Coordinates of C-alpha atoms and ligand atoms in Angstrom, one line a residue:
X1 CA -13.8 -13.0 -60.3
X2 CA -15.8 -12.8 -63.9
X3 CA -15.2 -8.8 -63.9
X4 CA -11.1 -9.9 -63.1
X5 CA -10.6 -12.5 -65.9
X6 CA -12.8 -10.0 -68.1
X7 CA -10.2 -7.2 -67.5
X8 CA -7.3 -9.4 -67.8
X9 CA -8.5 -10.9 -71.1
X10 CA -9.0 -7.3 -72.0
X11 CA -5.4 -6.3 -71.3
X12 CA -4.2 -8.8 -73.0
X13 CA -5.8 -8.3 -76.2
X14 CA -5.6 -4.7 -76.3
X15 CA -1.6 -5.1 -75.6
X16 CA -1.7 -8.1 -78.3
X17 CA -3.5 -5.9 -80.7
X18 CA -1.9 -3.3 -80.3
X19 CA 1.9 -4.8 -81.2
X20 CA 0.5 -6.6 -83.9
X21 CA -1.1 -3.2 -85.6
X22 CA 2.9 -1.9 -84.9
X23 CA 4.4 -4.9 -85.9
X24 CA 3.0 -7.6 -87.1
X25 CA 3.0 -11.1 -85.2
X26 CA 6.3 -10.8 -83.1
X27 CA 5.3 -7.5 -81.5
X28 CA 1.8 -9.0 -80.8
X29 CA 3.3 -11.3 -78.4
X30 CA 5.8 -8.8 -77.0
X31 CA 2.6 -6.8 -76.4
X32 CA 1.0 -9.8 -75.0
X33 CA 4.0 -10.5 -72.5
X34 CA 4.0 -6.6 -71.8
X35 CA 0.9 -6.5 -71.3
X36 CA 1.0 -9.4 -68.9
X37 CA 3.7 -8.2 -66.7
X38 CA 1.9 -4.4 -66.3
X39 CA -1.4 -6.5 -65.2
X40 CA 0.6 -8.1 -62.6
X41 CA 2.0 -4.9 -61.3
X42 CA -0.7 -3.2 -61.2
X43 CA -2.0 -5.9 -59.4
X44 CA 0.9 -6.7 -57.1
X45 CA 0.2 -2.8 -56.0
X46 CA -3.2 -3.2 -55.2
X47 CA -2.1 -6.6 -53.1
X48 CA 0.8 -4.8 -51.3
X49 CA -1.5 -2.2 -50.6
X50 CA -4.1 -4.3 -48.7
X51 CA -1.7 -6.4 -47.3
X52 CA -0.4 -3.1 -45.7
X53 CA -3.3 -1.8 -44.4
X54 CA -4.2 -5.6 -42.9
X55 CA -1.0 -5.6 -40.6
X56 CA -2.4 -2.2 -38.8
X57 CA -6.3 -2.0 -40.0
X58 CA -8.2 0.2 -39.1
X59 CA -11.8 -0.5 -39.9
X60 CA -13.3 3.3 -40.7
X61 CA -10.3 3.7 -43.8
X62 CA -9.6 1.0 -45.6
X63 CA -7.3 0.8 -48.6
X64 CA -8.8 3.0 -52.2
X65 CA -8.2 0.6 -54.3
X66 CA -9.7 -0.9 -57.1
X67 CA -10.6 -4.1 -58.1
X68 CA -10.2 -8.0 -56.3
X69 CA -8.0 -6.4 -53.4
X70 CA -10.6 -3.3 -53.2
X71 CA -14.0 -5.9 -52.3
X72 CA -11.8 -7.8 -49.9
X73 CA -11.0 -4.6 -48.2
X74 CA -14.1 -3.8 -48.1
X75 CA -15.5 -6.9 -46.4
X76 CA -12.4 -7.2 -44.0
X77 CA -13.6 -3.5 -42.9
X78 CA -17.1 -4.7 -42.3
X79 CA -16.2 -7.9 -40.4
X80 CA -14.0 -5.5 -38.4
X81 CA -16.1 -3.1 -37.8
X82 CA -18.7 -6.0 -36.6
X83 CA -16.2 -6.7 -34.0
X84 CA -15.4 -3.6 -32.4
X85 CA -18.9 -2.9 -32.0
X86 CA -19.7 -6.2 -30.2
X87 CA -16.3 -5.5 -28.2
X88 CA -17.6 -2.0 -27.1
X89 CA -21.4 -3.4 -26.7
X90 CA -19.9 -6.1 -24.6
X91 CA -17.2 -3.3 -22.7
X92 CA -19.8 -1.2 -21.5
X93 CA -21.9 -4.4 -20.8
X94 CA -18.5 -5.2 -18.1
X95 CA -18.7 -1.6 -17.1
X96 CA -22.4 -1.5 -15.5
X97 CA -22.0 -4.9 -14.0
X98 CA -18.2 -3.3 -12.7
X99 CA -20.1 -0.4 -11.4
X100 CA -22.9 -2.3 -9.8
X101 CA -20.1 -4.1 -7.9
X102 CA -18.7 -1.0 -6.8
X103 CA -21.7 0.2 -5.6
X104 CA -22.5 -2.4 -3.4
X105 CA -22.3 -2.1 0.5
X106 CA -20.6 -5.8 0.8
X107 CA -17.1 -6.3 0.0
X108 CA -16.4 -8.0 -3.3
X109 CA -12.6 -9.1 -4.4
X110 CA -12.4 -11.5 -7.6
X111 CA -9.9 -13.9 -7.3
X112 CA -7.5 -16.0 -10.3
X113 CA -6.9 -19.7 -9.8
X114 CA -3.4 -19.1 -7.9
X115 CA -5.6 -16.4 -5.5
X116 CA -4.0 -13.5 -6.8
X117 CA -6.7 -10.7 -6.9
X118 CA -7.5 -9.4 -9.9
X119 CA -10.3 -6.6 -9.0
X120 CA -11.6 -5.4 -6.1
X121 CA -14.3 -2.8 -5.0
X122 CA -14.1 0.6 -3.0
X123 CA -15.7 -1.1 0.4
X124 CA -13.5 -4.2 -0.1
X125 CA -10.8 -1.7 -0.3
X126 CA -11.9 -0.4 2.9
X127 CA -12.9 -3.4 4.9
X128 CA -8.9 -5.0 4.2
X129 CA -7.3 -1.8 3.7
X130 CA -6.1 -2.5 -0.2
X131 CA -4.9 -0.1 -2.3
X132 CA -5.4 -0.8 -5.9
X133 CA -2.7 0.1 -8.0
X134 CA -0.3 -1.2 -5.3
X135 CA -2.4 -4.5 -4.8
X136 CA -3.6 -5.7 -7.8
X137 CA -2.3 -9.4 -8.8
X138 CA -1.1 -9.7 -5.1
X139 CA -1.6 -12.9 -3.7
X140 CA -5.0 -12.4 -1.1
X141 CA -3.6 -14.2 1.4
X142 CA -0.3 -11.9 1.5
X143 CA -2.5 -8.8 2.1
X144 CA -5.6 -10.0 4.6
X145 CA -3.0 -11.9 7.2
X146 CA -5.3 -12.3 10.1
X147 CA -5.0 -16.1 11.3
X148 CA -8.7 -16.5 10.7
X149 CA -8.9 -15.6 7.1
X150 CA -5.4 -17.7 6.3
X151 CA -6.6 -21.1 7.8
X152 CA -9.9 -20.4 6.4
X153 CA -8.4 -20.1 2.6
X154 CA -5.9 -22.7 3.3
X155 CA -8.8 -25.5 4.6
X156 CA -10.4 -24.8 1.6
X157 CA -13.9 -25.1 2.8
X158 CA -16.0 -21.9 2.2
X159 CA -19.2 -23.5 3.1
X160 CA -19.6 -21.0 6.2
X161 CA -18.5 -17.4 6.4
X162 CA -15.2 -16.9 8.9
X163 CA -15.7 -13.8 10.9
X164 CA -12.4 -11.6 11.6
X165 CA -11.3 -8.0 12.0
X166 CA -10.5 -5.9 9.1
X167 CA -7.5 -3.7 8.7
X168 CA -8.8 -0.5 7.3
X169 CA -7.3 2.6 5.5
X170 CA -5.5 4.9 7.9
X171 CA -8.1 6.8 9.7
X172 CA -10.8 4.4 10.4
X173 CA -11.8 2.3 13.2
X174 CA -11.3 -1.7 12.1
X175 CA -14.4 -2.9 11.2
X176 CA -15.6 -6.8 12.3
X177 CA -16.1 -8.5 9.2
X178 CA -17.9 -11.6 7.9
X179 CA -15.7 -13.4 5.2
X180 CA -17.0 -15.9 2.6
X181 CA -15.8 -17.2 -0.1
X182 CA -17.6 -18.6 -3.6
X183 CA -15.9 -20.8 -6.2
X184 CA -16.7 -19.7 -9.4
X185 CA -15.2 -20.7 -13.3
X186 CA -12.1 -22.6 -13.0
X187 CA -10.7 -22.7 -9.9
X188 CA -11.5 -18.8 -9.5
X189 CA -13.1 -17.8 -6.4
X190 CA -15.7 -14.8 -5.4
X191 CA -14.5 -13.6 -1.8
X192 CA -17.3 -11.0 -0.1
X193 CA -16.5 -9.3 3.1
X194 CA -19.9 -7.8 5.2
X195 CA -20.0 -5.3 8.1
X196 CA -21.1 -7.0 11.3
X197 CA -20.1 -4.4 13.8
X198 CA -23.6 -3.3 14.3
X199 CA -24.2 -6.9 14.7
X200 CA -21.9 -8.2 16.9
X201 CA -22.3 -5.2 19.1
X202 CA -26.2 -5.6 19.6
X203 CA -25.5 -9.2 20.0
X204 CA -22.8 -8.6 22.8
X205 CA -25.0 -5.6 24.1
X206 CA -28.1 -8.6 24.2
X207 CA -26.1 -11.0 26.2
X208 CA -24.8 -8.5 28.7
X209 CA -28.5 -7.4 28.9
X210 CA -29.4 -10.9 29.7
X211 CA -26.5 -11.7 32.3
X212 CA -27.6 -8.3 33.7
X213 CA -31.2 -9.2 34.2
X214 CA -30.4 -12.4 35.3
X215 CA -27.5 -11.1 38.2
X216 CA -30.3 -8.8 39.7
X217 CA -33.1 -10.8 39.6
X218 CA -31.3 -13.7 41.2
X219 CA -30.0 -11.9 44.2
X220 CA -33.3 -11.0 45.6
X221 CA -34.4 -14.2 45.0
X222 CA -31.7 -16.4 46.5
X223 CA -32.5 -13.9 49.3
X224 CA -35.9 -15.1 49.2
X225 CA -36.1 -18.4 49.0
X226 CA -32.9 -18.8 51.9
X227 CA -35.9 -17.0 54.5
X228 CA -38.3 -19.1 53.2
X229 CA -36.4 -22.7 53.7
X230 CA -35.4 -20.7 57.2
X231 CA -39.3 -20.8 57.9
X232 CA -39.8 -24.2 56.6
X233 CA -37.1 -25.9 58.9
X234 CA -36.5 -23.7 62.2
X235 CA -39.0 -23.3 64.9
X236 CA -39.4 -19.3 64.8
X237 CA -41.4 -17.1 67.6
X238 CA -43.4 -14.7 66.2
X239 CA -41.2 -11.5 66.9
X240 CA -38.3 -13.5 64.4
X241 CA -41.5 -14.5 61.8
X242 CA -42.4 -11.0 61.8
X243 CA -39.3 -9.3 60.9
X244 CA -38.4 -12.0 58.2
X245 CA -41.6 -11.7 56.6
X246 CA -40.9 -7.9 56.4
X247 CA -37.3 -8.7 54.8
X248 CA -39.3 -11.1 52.3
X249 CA -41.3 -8.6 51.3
X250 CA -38.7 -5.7 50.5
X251 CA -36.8 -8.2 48.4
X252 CA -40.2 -9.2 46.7
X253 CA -40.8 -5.3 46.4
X254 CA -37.4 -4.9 44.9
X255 CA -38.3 -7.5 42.0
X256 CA -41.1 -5.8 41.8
X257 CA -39.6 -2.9 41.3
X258 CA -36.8 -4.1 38.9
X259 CA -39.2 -6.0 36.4
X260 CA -41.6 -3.0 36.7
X261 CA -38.5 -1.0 35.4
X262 CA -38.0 -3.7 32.5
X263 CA -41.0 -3.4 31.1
X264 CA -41.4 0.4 31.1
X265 CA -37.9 0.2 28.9
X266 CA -39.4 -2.5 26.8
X267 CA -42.4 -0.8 26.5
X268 CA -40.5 3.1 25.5
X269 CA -38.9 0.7 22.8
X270 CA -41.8 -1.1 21.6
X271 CA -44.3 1.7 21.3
X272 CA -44.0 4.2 18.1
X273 CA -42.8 7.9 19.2
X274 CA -45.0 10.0 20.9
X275 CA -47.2 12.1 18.9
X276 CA -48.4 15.6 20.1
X277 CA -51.9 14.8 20.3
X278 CA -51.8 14.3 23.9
X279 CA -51.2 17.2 26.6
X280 CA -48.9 16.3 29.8
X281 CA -50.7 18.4 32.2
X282 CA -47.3 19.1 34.6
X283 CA -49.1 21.5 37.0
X284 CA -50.6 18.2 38.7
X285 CA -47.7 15.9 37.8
X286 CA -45.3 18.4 39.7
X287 CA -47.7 18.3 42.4
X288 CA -48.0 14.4 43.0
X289 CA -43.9 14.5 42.0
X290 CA -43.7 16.7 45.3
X291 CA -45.6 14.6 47.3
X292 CA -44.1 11.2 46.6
X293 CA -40.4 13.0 47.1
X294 CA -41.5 14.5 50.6
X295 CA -43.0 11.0 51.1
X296 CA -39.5 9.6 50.7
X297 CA -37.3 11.5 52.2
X298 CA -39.7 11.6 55.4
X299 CA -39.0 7.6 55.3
X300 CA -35.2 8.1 54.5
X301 CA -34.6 11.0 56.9
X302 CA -36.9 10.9 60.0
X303 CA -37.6 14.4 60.9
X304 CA -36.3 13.6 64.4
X305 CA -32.7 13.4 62.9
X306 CA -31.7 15.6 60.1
X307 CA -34.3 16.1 57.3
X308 CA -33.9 17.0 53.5
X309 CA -34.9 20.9 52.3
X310 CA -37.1 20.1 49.7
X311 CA -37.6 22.8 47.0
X312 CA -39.8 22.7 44.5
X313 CA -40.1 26.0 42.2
X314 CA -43.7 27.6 41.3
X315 CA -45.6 25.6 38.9
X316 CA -45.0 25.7 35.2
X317 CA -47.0 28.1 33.2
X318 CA -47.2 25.5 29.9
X319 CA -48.1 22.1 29.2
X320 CA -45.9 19.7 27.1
X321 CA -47.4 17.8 24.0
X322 CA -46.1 13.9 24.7
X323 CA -47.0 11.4 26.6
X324 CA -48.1 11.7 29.9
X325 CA -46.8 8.4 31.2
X326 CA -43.6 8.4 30.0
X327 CA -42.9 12.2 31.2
X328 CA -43.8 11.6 34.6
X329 CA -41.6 8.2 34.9
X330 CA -38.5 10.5 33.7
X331 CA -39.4 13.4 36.4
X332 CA -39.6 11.1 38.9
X333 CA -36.8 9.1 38.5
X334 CA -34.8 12.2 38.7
X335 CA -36.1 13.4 41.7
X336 CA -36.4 10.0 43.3
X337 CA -32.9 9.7 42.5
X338 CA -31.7 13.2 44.1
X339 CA -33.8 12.0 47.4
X340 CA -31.6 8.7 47.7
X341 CA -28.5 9.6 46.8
X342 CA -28.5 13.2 49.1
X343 CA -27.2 12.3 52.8
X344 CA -29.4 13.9 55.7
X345 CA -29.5 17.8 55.7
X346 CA -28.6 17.8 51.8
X347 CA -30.6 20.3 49.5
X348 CA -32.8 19.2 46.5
X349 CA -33.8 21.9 44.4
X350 CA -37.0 21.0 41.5
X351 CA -38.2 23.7 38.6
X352 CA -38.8 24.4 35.4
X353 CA -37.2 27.1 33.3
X354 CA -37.6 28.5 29.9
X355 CA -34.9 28.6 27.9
X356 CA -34.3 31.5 25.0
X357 CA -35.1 29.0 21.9
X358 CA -38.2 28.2 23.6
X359 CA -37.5 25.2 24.9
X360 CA -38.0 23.7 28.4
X361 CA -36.1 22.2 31.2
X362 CA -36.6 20.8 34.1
X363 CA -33.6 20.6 36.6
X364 CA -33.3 18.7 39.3
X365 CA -30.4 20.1 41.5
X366 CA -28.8 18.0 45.2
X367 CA -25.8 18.6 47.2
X368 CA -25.4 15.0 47.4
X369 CA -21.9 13.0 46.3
X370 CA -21.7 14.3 42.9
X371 CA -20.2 11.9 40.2
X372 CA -16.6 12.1 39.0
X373 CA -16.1 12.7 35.8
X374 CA -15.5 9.7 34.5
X375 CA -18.8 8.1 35.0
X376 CA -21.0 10.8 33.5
X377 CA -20.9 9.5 29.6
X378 CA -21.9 6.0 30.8
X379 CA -24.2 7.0 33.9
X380 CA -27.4 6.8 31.3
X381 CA -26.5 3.2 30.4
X382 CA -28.4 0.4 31.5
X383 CA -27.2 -1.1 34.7
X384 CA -24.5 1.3 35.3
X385 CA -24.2 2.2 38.8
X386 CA -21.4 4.5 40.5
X387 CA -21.8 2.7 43.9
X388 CA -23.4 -0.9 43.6
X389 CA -23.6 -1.6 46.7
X390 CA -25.6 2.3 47.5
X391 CA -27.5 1.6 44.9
X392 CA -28.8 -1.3 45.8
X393 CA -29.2 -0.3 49.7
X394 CA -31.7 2.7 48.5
X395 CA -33.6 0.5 46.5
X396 CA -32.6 1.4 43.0
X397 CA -32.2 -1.3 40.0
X398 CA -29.9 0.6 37.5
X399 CA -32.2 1.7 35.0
X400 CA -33.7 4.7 36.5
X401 CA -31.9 7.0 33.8
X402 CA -31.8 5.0 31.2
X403 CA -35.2 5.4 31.4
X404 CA -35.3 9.5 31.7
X405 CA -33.0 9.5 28.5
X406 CA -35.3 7.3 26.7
X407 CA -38.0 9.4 27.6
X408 CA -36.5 12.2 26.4
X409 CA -35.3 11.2 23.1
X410 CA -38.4 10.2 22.2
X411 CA -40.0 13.9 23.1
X412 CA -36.7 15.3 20.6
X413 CA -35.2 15.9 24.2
X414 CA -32.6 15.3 26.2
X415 CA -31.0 14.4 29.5
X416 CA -28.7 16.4 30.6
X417 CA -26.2 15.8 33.6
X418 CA -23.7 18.3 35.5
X419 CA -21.9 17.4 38.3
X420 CA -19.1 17.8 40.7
X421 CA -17.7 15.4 43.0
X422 CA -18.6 16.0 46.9
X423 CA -20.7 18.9 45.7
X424 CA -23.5 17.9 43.9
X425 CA -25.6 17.2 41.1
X426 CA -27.9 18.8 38.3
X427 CA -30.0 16.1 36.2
X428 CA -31.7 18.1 33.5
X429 CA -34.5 17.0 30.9
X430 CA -34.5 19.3 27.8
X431 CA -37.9 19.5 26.1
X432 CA -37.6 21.2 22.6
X433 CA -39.9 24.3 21.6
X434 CA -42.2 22.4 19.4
X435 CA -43.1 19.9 22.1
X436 CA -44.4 23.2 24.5
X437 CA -48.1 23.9 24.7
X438 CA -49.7 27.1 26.2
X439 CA -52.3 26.4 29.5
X440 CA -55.2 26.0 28.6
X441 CA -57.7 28.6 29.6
X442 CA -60.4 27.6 31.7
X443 CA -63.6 29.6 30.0
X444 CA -65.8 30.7 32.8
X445 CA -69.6 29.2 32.2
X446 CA -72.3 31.3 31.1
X447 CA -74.2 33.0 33.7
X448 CA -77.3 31.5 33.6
X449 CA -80.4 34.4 33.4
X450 CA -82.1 34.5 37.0
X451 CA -85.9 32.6 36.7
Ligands
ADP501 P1 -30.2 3.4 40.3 O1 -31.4 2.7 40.4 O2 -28.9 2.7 40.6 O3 -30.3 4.7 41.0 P2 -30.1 5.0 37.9 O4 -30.1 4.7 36.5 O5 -31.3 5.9 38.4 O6 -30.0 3.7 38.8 O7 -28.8 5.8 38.3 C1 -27.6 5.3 37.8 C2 -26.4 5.7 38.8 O8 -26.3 7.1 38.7 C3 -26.8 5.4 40.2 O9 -26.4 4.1 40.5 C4 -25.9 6.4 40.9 O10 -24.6 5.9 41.1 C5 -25.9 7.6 40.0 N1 -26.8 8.6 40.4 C6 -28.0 8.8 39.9 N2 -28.6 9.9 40.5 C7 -27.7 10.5 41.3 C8 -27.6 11.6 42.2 N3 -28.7 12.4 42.3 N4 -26.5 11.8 42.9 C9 -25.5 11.0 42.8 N5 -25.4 9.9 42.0 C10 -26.5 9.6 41.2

């Protein structure tokens, strides 16, 4: 401000001095007043000059001039620059945290106060089926219309999630989604969407379980306990005791049989994967295989009427690397199965082959029904029977293959079924290359030297 009136003063005297030396008194002050009025313009330049730059500034140029109007420039540019770095320090702040968002396997949709949505992320996007530029500042309750989600928003009480289905993009199944919502600011609201389908389907596929178990265990045992009040209240000869006690026992035996069943599955999903420290020796497995099928069928098919060819091929020249347990459930379930389900006179076929990868299979073949079609994708599911009633008769509890693909999975296997109806059947287990161990060969001992 000094340096300002300085130069002014300055001016002024040098103007004033100036007229006087020309001419005398008068022209001082004309040079005074001159003097004045070119101070002012070159000041009212300077002014204009920064005033232009202020309505458009931009803070790396600012105006080159000198002087009062120069500093304050210069200052405004600081203060401005200031700014724009805290706005890009706090932009790129909003960008990570944006990014973060998006990144995240929830659903996340920011709401204004009127519920118009004013960002969303890709997965919200594909839970609800958005599209962004089309959607944006659309009211949310004009876009998610399932009757769920609408009372939900309109009761206004988000203190529990509201589960519905979500309408995705074209090309994807509609996912079951758990909707919350989270007031936030004033009156704006955080809505997050998660994927339950995985969920809900292990909870459904849980219940069913249950109900399942439940069904078969209470037959037998309504069975059961109707023979035993029988016993309690009627006056039986012993011919009448006899054969009730034997139907007591194959319903017992068939409980037996069912929760002996349930616990191998609970057991195949309990136990970590089978390691290949331990050698399935399948030369005697085959054997006692063979022998409990002949077994069978000798009960199911008299020899007197019509009995079963049984085949089984020459014994297998490896060993597998698994465990021993679990392989011989799966065989025999397969072959078990082949002996109940082929009528009298049928044709079951047993052997292992190798395959050109290296791999193994066993095949079980029968000329018994075959399966239509239809059933084969779900045959391998828990419970699910072609013929209930058959099933049942022979003895079975529905979880005979579940079992074998179990097994199988967890040796990198597979089960493998072919079949045509009235023909027959081929249940295969697939055992990959790096589960197959050579025989091992038995060193002859040391002749001991004659004493
Ligand atoms: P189950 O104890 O009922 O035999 P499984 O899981 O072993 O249960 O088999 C499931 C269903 O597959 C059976 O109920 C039967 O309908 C069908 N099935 C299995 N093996 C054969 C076979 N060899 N021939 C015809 N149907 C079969």
């Amino acid at each position: 401000m000094i340096a300002r009136i300085l130069f002014l003063a300055a001016v002024l005297l040098l103007a004033g001095l100036t007229g006087w030396w020309l001419g005398g008194w008068p022209a001082a002050l004309g040079g005074v007043v001159l003097g004045s009025l070119l101070a002012l313009g070159v000041d009212s330049r300077r002014g204009l000059r920064f005033n232009h730059w202020l309505m458009a500034p931009d803070a790396a140029n600012p105006p080159a001039v000198r002087g009062l109007w120069g500093e304050a420039a210069y200052r405004v540019s600081k203060v401005l620059r200031a700014e724009q770095r805290k706005a890009q320090d706090s932009a790129q702040r909003m960008e990570a945290v944006l990014s973060a968002i998006q990144a995240s396997p929830n659903g996340v949709v920011l709401l204004d106060a009127d519920g118009r949505m004013e960002w969303f992320n890709h997965t919200a996007a594909q839970h609800f089926g958005f599209q962004s530029r089309r959607d944006l500042l659309q009211h949310v309750v004009n876009l998610v219309r399932e009757p769920a989600f609408v009372s939900y928003f309109n009761a206004g009480d988000f203190a529990q999630p509201v589960q519905m289905l979500g309408r995705p993009l074209a090309g994807s199944q509609p996912a079951r989604l758990s909707v919350q919502i989270h007031p936030y600011g004033e009156g704006r609201k955080l809505l997050l969407s998660n994927d339950v389908t995985a969920t809900a389907r292990a909870e459904a596929m849980r219940r069913d379980f249950v109900a399942n178990v439940s069904h078969e265990i209470r037959t037998p045992l309504t069975v059961l306990a109707g023979f035993v009040e029988t016993m309690q209240t009627l006056p039986l000869g012993e011919q009448e005791r006899e054969s009730y006690l034997q139907l007591m026992a194959a319903q017992a035996r068939r409980m037996q049989t069912l929760v002996d069943d349930l616990l191998t599955l609970s057991r195949l999903e309990g136990s970590p994967l089978p390691g290949d420290a331990e050698r399935v020796d399948l030369v005697a497995m085959m054997r006692q295989c063979e022998d409990e099928a002949r077994g069978l069928s000798g009960i199911l098919h008299p020899p007197e009427g019509q009995p079963q060819q049984i085949s089984f091929g020459p014994a297998p020249d490896f060993a597998l690397a698994g465990a021993a347990g679990e392989v011989r459930s799966a065989v025999s379930n397969l072959i078990i199965n082949a002996v109940r389900y082929t009528p009298a006179g049928g044709r079951i076929g047993v052997g292992w082959r190798h395959l050109p990868d290296g791999a193994v299979r066993l095949e079980v073949t029968d000329t018994g029904p075959g399966i239509a079609p239809e059933h084969l994708p779900r045959l391998a599911e828990r419970f699910y029977r072609v013929d209930r009633s058959r099933s049942r008769e022979s003895g079975g509890t529905g979880l005979g293959l579940a079992i074998a693909k179990h097994v199988a999975q967890r040796h990198g296997g597979e089960l493998q079924i072919t079949s045509q109806l009235g023909k027959g059947s081929c249940f295969a287990l697939l055992f990959p290359a790096y589960r197959v161990r050579p025989l091992a060969v038995v060193t002859p001992a040391p002749a001991t030297a004659p004493t």
